XYZ file of C-alpha atoms in Angstrom:
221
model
C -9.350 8.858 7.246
C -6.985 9.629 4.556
C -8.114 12.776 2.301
C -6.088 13.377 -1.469
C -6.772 16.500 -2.781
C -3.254 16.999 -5.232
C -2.069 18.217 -8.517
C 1.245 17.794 -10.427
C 2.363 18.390 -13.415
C 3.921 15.497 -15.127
C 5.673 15.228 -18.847
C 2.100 13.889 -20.450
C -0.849 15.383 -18.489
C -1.690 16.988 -15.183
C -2.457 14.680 -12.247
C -5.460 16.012 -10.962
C -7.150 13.889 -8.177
C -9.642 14.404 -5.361
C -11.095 11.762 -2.917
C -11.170 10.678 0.559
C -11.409 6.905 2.204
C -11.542 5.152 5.782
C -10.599 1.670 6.994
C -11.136 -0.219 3.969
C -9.104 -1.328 0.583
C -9.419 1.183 -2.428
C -7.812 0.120 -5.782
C -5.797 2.893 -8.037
C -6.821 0.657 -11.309
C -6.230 1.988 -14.727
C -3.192 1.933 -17.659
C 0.468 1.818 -16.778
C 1.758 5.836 -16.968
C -1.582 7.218 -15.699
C -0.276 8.947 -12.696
C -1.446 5.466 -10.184
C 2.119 5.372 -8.424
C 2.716 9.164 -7.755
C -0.379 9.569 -6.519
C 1.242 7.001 -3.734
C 4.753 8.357 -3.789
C 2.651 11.555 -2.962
C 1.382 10.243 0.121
C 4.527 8.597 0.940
C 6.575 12.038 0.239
C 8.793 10.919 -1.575
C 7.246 12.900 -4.213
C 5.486 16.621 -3.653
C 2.861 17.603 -5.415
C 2.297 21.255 -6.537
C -0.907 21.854 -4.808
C -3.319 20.651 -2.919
C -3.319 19.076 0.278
C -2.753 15.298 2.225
C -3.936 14.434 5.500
C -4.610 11.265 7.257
C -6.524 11.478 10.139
C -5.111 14.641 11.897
C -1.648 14.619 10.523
C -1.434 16.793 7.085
C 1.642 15.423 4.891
C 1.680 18.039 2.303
C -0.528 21.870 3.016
C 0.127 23.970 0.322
C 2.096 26.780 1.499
C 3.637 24.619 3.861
C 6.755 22.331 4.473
C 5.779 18.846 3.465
C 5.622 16.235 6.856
C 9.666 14.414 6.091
C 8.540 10.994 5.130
C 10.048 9.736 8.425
C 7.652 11.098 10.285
C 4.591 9.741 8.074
C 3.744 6.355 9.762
C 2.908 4.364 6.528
C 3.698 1.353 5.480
C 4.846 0.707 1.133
C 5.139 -2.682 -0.409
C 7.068 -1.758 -3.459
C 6.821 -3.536 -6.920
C 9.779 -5.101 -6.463
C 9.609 -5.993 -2.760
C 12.680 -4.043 -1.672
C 13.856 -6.398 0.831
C 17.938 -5.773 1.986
C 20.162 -7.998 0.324
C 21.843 -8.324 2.785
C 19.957 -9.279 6.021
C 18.104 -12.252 6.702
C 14.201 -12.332 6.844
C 14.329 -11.794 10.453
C 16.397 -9.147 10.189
C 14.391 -7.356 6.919
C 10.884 -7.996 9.145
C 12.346 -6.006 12.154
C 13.811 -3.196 10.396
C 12.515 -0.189 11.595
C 10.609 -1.812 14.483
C 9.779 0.395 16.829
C 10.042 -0.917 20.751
C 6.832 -3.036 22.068
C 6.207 -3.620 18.300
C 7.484 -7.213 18.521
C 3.827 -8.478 19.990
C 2.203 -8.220 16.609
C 4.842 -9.723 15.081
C 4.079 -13.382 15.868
C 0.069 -12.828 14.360
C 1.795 -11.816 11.383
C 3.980 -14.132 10.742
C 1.780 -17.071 11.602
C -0.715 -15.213 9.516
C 1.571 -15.891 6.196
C 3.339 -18.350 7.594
C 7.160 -17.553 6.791
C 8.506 -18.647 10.727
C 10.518 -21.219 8.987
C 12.220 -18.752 6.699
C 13.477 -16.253 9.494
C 17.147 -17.604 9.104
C 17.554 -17.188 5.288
C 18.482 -14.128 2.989
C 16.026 -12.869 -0.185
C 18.169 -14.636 -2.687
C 16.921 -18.107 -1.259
C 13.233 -17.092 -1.597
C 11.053 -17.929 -4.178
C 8.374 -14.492 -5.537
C 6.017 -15.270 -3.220
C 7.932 -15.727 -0.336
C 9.821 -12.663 -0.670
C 6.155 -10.680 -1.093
C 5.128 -11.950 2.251
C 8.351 -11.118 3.977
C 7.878 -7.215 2.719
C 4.305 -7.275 3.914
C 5.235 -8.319 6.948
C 7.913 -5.981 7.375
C 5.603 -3.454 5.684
C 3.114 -3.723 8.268
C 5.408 -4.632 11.830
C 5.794 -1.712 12.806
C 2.038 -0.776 12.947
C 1.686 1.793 10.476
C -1.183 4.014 9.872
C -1.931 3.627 6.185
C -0.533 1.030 4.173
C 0.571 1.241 0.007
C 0.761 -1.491 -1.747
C 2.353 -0.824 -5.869
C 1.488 -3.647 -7.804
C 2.847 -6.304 -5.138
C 1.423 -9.536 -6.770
C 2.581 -8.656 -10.485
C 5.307 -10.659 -10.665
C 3.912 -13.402 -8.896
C 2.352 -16.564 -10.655
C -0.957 -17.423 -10.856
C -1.649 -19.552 -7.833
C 0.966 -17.916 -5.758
C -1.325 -14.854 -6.618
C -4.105 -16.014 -5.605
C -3.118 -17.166 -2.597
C -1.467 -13.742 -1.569
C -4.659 -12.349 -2.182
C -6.179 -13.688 0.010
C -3.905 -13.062 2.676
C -4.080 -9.608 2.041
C -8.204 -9.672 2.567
C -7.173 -11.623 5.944
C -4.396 -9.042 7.196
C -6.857 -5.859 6.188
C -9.413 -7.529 8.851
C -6.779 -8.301 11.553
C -5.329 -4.570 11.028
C -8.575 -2.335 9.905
C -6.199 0.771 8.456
C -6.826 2.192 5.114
C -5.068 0.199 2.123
C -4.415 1.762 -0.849
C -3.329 -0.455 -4.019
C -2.632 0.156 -7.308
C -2.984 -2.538 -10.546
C -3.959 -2.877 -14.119
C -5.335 -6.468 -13.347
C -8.996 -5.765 -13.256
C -9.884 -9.502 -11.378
C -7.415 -8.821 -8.880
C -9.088 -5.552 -8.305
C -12.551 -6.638 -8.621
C -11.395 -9.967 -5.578
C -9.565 -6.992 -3.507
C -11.226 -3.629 -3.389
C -14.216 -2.431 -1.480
C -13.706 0.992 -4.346
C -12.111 1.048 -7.327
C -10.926 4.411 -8.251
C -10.548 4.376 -12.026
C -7.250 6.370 -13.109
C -6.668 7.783 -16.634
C -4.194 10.339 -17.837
C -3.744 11.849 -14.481
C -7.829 11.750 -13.446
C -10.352 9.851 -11.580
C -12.695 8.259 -14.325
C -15.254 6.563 -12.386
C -15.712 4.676 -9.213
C -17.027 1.862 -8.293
C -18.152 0.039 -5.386
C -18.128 -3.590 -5.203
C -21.374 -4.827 -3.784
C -19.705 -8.117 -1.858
C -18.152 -5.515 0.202
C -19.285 -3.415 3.843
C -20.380 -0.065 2.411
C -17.756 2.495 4.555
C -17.587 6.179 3.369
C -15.725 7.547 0.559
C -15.988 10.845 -0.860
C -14.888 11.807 -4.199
């Protein structure tokens, strides 16, 4: 379980959030600038908040009072807006990075799973979007991470490539059953993902909702 329980100041408002969620997808959905991505670059420390706390399971990342956990030591997993794949690797080389020994097994499930084998050989600048989306969740989630963050990873994509990645996100949260946390402002792509949609404003959780095609699983606000 993953609990929040953080505020920050930031230049427009205070971020001010409170909830809790288990082995299922929660959407950060609301305007751009209302706190959605430092409420993940909280968890991943590579922002601190000014109080509050972050645990997941029994591993606190930030205890006010207390030395934050160094993000190396948080096993999570981050797709990035913009992918951040190395420029200079190939995809085999980008999906292993990081690996962690006896990791390679759930590799091939993956990659099947997305089905990028045939790309293993070339480098991010021969990739199409979508392709290079797939190669950072794969890498995001190779070396078997406990949470994964996902910050607007579809935006740039186009419409059928989308869709398509979409779904193989639904498919890879039922092969791995962590917690996945991703934030948008596309409310269909929230609505097709989520199993909660946490509703972010100026820094605060606005509403929630819980989409009824989904398993009810616990989440406390």
């Amino acid at each position: 379980m993953l609990t929040v329980d953080i505020r920050k100041r930031l230049p427009d408002f205070l971020l001010d959030v409170s909830f809790s969620i288990q082995e299922e997808i929660v959407v950060l959905f609301g305007p751009s600038g209302s706190g959605k991505t430092t409420i993940l670059n909280s968890i991943a420390g590579l922002v601190h908040p000014d109080t509050g706390r972050i645990k997941l399971n029994d591993a606190f990342f930030f205890e006010e009072g207390k030395r934050p956990l160094p993000v190396q030591k948080r096993n999570i997993g981050y797709l990035f807006q913009d992918y951040a794949l190395f420029p200079h690797m190939n995809v085999a080389q980008n999906v292993r990075y990081g690996l962690k020994a006896g990791h390679e097994l759930r590799l091939d499930p993956l990659l099947s799973t997305v089905g990028i084998d045939h790309l293993m050989p070339k480098y991010p600048h021969q990739l199409s979007g979508g392709q290079k989306q797939r190669v950072a969740l794969v890498r995001a989630l190779a070396t078997e991470p406990d949470i994964l963050l996902l910050d607007e990873p579809l935006s740039a994509l186009d419409a059928d490539t989308r869709r398509q990645c979409q779904d193989e996100l639904l498919r890879l949260h039922k092969m791995w059953n962590i917690p996945f946390l991703l934030v948008t402002h596309d409310r269909k792509e929230a609505e097709k993902l989520a199993d909660v949609i946490l509703m972010i404003e100026n820094g605060a959780i606005v509403s929630q909702k819980r989409q009824k095609s989904h398993p009810v699983t616990s989440i406390t606000l």
